[in-house]
PDB file of C-alpha atoms and ligand atoms in Angstrom:
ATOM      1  CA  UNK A 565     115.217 118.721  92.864  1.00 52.00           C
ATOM      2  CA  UNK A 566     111.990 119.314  94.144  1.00 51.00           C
ATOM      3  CA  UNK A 567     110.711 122.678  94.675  1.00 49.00           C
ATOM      4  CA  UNK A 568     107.735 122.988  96.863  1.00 48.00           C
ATOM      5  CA  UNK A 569     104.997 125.717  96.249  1.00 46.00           C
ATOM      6  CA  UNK A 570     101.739 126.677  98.120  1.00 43.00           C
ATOM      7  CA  UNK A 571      99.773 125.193  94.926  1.00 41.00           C
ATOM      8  CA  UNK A 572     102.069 122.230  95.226  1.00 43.00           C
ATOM      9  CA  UNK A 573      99.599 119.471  94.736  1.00 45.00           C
ATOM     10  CA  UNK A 574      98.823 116.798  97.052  1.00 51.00           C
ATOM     11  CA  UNK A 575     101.092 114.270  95.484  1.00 52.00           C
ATOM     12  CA  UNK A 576     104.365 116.769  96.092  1.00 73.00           C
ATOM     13  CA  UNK A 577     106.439 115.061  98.168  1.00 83.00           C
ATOM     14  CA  UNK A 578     110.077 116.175  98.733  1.00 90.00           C
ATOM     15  CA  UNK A 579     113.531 113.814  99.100  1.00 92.00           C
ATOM     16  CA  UNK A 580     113.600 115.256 102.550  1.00 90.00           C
ATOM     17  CA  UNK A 581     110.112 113.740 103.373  1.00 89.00           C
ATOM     18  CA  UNK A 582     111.046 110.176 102.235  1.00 90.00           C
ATOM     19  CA  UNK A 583     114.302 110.633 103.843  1.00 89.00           C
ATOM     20  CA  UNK A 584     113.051 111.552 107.284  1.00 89.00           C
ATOM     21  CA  UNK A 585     110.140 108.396 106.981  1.00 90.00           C
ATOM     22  CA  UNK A 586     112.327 105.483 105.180  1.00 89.00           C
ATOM     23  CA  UNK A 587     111.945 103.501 108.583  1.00 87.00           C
ATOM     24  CA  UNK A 588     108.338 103.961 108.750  1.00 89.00           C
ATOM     25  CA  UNK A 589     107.513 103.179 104.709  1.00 91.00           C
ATOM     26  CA  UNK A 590     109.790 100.067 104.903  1.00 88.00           C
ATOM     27  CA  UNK A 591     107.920  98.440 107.405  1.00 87.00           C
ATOM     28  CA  UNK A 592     104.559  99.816 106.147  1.00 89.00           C
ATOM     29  CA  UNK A 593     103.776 101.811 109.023  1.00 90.00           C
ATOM     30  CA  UNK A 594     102.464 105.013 107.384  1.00 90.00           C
ATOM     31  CA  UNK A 595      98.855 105.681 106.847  1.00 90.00           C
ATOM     32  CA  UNK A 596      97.503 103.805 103.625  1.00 90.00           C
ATOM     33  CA  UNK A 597      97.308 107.404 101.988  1.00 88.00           C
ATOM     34  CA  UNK A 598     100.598 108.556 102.736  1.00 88.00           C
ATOM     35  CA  UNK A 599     102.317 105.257 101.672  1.00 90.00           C
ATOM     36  CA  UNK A 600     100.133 106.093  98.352  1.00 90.00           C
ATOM     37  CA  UNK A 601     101.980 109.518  98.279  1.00 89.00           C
ATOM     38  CA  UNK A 602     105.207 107.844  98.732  1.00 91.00           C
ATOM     39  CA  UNK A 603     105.098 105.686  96.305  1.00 92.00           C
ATOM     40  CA  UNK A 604     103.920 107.915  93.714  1.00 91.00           C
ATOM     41  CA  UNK A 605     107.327 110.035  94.351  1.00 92.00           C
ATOM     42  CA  UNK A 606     109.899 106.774  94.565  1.00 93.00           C
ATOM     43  CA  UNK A 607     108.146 105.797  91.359  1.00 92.00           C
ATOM     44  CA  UNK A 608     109.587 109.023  89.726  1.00 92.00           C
ATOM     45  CA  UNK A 609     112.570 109.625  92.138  1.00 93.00           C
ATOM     46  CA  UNK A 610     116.115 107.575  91.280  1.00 93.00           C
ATOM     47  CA  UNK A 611     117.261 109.425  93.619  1.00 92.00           C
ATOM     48  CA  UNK A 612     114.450 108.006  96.709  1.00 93.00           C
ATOM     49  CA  UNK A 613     114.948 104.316  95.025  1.00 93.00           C
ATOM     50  CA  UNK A 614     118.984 104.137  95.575  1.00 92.00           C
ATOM     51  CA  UNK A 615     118.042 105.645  99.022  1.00 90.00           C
ATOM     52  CA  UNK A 616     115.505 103.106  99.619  1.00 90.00           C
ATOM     53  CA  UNK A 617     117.495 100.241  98.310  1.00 89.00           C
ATOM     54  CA  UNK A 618     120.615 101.219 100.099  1.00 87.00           C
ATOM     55  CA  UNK A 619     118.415 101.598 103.254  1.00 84.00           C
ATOM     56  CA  UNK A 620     116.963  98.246 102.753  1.00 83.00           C
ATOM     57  CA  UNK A 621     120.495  96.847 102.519  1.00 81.00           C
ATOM     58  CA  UNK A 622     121.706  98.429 105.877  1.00 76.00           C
ATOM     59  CA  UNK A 623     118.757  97.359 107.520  1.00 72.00           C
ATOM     60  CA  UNK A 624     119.122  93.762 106.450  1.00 69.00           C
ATOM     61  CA  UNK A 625     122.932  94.057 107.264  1.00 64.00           C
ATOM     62  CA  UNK A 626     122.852  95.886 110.606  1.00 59.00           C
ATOM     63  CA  UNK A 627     119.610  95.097 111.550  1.00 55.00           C
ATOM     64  CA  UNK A 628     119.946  97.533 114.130  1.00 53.00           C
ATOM     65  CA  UNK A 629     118.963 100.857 113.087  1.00 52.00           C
ATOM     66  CA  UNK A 630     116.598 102.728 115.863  1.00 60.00           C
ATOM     67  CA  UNK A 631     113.538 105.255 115.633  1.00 55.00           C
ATOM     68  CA  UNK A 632     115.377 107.536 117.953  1.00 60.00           C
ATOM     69  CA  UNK A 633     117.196 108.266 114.701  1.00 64.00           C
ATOM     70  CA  UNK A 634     114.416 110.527 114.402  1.00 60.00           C
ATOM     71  CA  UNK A 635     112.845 112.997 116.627  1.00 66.00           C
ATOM     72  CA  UNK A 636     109.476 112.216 117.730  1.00 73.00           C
ATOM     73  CA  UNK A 637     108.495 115.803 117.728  1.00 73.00           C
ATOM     74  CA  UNK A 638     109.826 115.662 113.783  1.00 66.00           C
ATOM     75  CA  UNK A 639     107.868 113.122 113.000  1.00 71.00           C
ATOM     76  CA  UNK A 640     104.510 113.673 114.070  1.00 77.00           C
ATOM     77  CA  UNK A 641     104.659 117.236 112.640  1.00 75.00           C
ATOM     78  CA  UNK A 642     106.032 116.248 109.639  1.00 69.00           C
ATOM     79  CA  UNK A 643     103.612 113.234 109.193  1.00 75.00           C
ATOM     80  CA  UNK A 644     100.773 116.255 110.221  1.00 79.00           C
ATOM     81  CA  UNK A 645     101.540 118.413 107.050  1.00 73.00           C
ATOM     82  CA  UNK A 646     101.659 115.026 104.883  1.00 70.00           C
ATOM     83  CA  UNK A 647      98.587 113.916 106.022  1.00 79.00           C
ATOM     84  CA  UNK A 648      96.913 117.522 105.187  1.00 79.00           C
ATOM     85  CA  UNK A 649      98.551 116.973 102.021  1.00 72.00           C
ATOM     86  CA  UNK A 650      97.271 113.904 100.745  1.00 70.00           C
ATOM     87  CA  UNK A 651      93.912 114.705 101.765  1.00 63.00           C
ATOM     88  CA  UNK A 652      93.709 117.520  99.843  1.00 55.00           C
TER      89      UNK A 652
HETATM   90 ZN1   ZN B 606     112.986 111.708  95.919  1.00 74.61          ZN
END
């Protein structure tokens, strides 16, 4: 549902995005700026809050979910372009 542009502005963050760093915003381990970003999107997103609250669920129930879920190469490229992002 969201359709990024080159004008998108800096608070255009995709599904995908808060999908690939639900680990990392749960335990607050994003920069203080991109947390900002994410939150601005969940605010709007139903669809990132059901993900978030299922994932919050799973991680209280399994309690075993690791970060090799996602590449390391994925997310420091990823986190790149959403730190270039939020700052504009
Ligand atoms: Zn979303």
């Amino acid at each position: 549902m969201n359709i990024e542009t080159p004008l998108s502005p800096p608070d255009k963050v995709t599904c995908e995005k808060v999908t690939s760093f639900i680990m990392e915003y749960v335990n607050q381990d994003l920069p203080p700026e991109v947390m900002q970003v994410f939150d601005r999107h969940i605010q709007k997103c139903d669809d990132c809050v059901a993900f978030l609250s299922t994932y919050r669920q799973t991680v209280t129930a399994v309690s075993a979910l690791t970060y090799d879920d996602i590449p390391p190469d994925l997310q420091a490229r990823a986190l790149d372009v959403i730190r270039r992002k939020a700052g504009g």
